[in-house]
Amino acid sequence: MNEATPAPAAASPLVDVALHDEAAWREGLRTGIPTLFGIGAWGLVVGVAMVKSGLTVPQALGMTLMVFAGSAQLASLPLIAAGAPIWVIFLTAFAVNLRFVIFSVILAPHFAGLPWRQRFVLGYCSGDMTAALFLQKYPTETPVRGKVSYLKGLMYPNWAAWQIGSIAGVLLGSTVPAEWGLGFAGTLAIICIMVPLTANRPAVCGVIVAGAVAVAGAGLPYKLGLLAAVIVGMLSAMAVEELTERLKRG
């Protein structure tokens, strides 16, 4: 009896996910374009703030290129200027950036099979808005051709807009007049980034509680009120989410 011809091996889903897909890349680019102005404006504000807080131009450029986290940078600048202990600075930046741990846990299953170098680059370039937009497009972990290309179309322009704005702010920081109202522009920019992410009850609760704690703790030394606001707001959001899940289960 003749042996049956073995069926060809199925294509690896990882290959489909990782291969460059021009259409998916362009779709990601189009999706992210409306956010780029706000990202650039926010970067400009942070760049100006770094110089005005006392950092030298090389220090500020190094910070924006290495850290790439506007909220953590702004939170740490007053502490650096005030000569706060290094552990307070690191703890504040860590608390402000804890949300990226959540993003990483959610995104990791989508790209677990990629080489670590590629995952490292994608992790470095990721941001709040890019993660949120990606998860709107791909809410499940099912392998789909073009996932990486779509994410790159979101991430790389976002990273470039931030760096261009931030570097411009660093270089122009000492010459930009205060009457331009960059602080107000920065507030609007961060609101534009935050509002789409405040899409459910736990997030709204976390924002309200964090705002109240920040106002109440405004007089604490080393801006510890901000650290307390981040921690209490995060815990409140987690508690509301857990309570909501329990109520759904009945």
PDB file of N, CA and C in Angstrom, residues 205-220 223-234 236:
ATOM      1  N   CYS A 205     -13.679  56.823  38.191  1.00  0.00           N
ATOM      2  CA  CYS A 205     -13.521  56.861  39.645  1.00  0.00           C
ATOM      3  C   CYS A 205     -12.069  57.148  40.018  1.00  0.00           C
ATOM      4  N   GLY A 206     -11.131  56.484  39.344  1.00  0.00           N
ATOM      5  CA  GLY A 206      -9.718  56.706  39.632  1.00  0.00           C
ATOM      6  C   GLY A 206      -9.302  58.140  39.385  1.00  0.00           C
ATOM      7  N   VAL A 207      -9.794  58.732  38.288  1.00  0.00           N
ATOM      8  CA  VAL A 207      -9.456  60.122  37.970  1.00  0.00           C
ATOM      9  C   VAL A 207     -10.009  61.071  39.029  1.00  0.00           C
ATOM     10  N   ILE A 208     -11.265  60.860  39.433  1.00  0.00           N
ATOM     11  CA  ILE A 208     -11.883  61.741  40.425  1.00  0.00           C
ATOM     12  C   ILE A 208     -11.165  61.655  41.766  1.00  0.00           C
ATOM     13  N   VAL A 209     -10.890  60.429  42.205  1.00  0.00           N
ATOM     14  CA  VAL A 209     -10.216  60.252  43.493  1.00  0.00           C
ATOM     15  C   VAL A 209      -8.799  60.818  43.442  1.00  0.00           C
ATOM     16  N   ALA A 210      -8.076  60.548  42.357  1.00  0.00           N
ATOM     17  CA  ALA A 210      -6.716  61.067  42.230  1.00  0.00           C
ATOM     18  C   ALA A 210      -6.712  62.590  42.245  1.00  0.00           C
ATOM     19  N   GLY A 211      -7.680  63.209  41.549  1.00  0.00           N
ATOM     20  CA  GLY A 211      -7.758  64.667  41.545  1.00  0.00           C
ATOM     21  C   GLY A 211      -8.017  65.230  42.929  1.00  0.00           C
ATOM     22  N   ALA A 212      -8.933  64.587  43.664  1.00  0.00           N
ATOM     23  CA  ALA A 212      -9.245  65.066  45.011  1.00  0.00           C
ATOM     24  C   ALA A 212      -8.046  64.932  45.940  1.00  0.00           C
ATOM     25  N   VAL A 213      -7.349  63.799  45.862  1.00  0.00           N
ATOM     26  CA  VAL A 213      -6.180  63.594  46.719  1.00  0.00           C
ATOM     27  C   VAL A 213      -5.067  64.569  46.348  1.00  0.00           C
ATOM     28  N   ALA A 214      -4.891  64.842  45.060  1.00  0.00           N
ATOM     29  CA  ALA A 214      -3.849  65.775  44.622  1.00  0.00           C
ATOM     30  C   ALA A 214      -4.113  67.178  45.162  1.00  0.00           C
ATOM     31  N   VAL A 215      -5.365  67.596  45.116  1.00  0.00           N
ATOM     32  CA  VAL A 215      -5.713  68.919  45.647  1.00  0.00           C
ATOM     33  C   VAL A 215      -5.511  68.960  47.164  1.00  0.00           C
ATOM     34  N   ALA A 216      -5.973  67.906  47.845  1.00  0.00           N
ATOM     35  CA  ALA A 216      -5.837  67.859  49.296  1.00  0.00           C
ATOM     36  C   ALA A 216      -4.381  67.815  49.738  1.00  0.00           C
ATOM     37  N   GLY A 217      -3.530  67.162  48.938  1.00  0.00           N
ATOM     38  CA  GLY A 217      -2.128  67.019  49.320  1.00  0.00           C
ATOM     39  C   GLY A 217      -1.197  67.997  48.640  1.00  0.00           C
ATOM     40  N   ALA A 218      -1.746  69.092  48.115  1.00  0.00           N
ATOM     41  CA  ALA A 218      -0.925  70.046  47.364  1.00  0.00           C
ATOM     42  C   ALA A 218       0.173  70.670  48.218  1.00  0.00           C
ATOM     43  N   GLY A 219      -0.038  70.752  49.530  1.00  0.00           N
ATOM     44  CA  GLY A 219       0.937  71.404  50.389  1.00  0.00           C
ATOM     45  C   GLY A 219       2.018  70.486  50.931  1.00  0.00           C
ATOM     46  N   LEU A 220       1.974  69.208  50.586  1.00  0.00           N
ATOM     47  CA  LEU A 220       2.978  68.279  51.102  1.00  0.00           C
ATOM     48  C   LEU A 220       4.348  68.552  50.479  1.00  0.00           C
ATOM     49  N   LYS A 223       6.336  67.412  46.629  1.00  0.00           N
ATOM     50  CA  LYS A 223       5.211  67.037  45.761  1.00  0.00           C
ATOM     51  C   LYS A 223       4.701  65.632  46.043  1.00  0.00           C
ATOM     52  N   LEU A 224       4.782  65.218  47.311  1.00  0.00           N
ATOM     53  CA  LEU A 224       4.324  63.872  47.656  1.00  0.00           C
ATOM     54  C   LEU A 224       2.820  63.714  47.488  1.00  0.00           C
ATOM     55  N   GLY A 225       2.111  64.843  47.427  1.00  0.00           N
ATOM     56  CA  GLY A 225       0.676  64.774  47.169  1.00  0.00           C
ATOM     57  C   GLY A 225       0.378  64.137  45.825  1.00  0.00           C
ATOM     58  N   LEU A 226       1.255  64.394  44.834  1.00  0.00           N
ATOM     59  CA  LEU A 226       1.079  63.790  43.521  1.00  0.00           C
ATOM     60  C   LEU A 226       1.274  62.282  43.593  1.00  0.00           C
ATOM     61  N   LEU A 227       2.302  61.853  44.313  1.00  0.00           N
ATOM     62  CA  LEU A 227       2.550  60.417  44.470  1.00  0.00           C
ATOM     63  C   LEU A 227       1.367  59.750  45.161  1.00  0.00           C
ATOM     64  N   ALA A 228       0.874  60.388  46.222  1.00  0.00           N
ATOM     65  CA  ALA A 228      -0.276  59.827  46.929  1.00  0.00           C
ATOM     66  C   ALA A 228      -1.504  59.770  46.024  1.00  0.00           C
ATOM     67  N   ALA A 229      -1.688  60.801  45.193  1.00  0.00           N
ATOM     68  CA  ALA A 229      -2.838  60.836  44.290  1.00  0.00           C
ATOM     69  C   ALA A 229      -2.787  59.684  43.293  1.00  0.00           C
ATOM     70  N   VAL A 230      -1.602  59.425  42.740  1.00  0.00           N
ATOM     71  CA  VAL A 230      -1.462  58.342  41.764  1.00  0.00           C
ATOM     72  C   VAL A 230      -1.782  56.995  42.410  1.00  0.00           C
ATOM     73  N   ILE A 231      -1.218  56.762  43.594  1.00  0.00           N
ATOM     74  CA  ILE A 231      -1.398  55.466  44.252  1.00  0.00           C
ATOM     75  C   ILE A 231      -2.854  55.264  44.679  1.00  0.00           C
ATOM     76  N   VAL A 232      -3.434  56.281  45.340  1.00  0.00           N
ATOM     77  CA  VAL A 232      -4.814  56.150  45.823  1.00  0.00           C
ATOM     78  C   VAL A 232      -5.788  56.064  44.651  1.00  0.00           C
ATOM     79  N   GLY A 233      -5.555  56.866  43.609  1.00  0.00           N
ATOM     80  CA  GLY A 233      -6.431  56.808  42.439  1.00  0.00           C
ATOM     81  C   GLY A 233      -6.382  55.450  41.765  1.00  0.00           C
ATOM     82  N   MET A 234      -5.180  54.887  41.651  1.00  0.00           N
ATOM     83  CA  MET A 234      -5.034  53.572  41.029  1.00  0.00           C
ATOM     84  C   MET A 234      -5.730  52.500  41.856  1.00  0.00           C
ATOM     85  N   SER A 236      -8.184  52.925  43.904  1.00  0.00           N
ATOM     86  CA  SER A 236      -9.635  53.141  43.820  1.00  0.00           C
ATOM     87  C   SER A 236     -10.193  52.545  42.537  1.00  0.00           C
TER      88      SER A 236
END
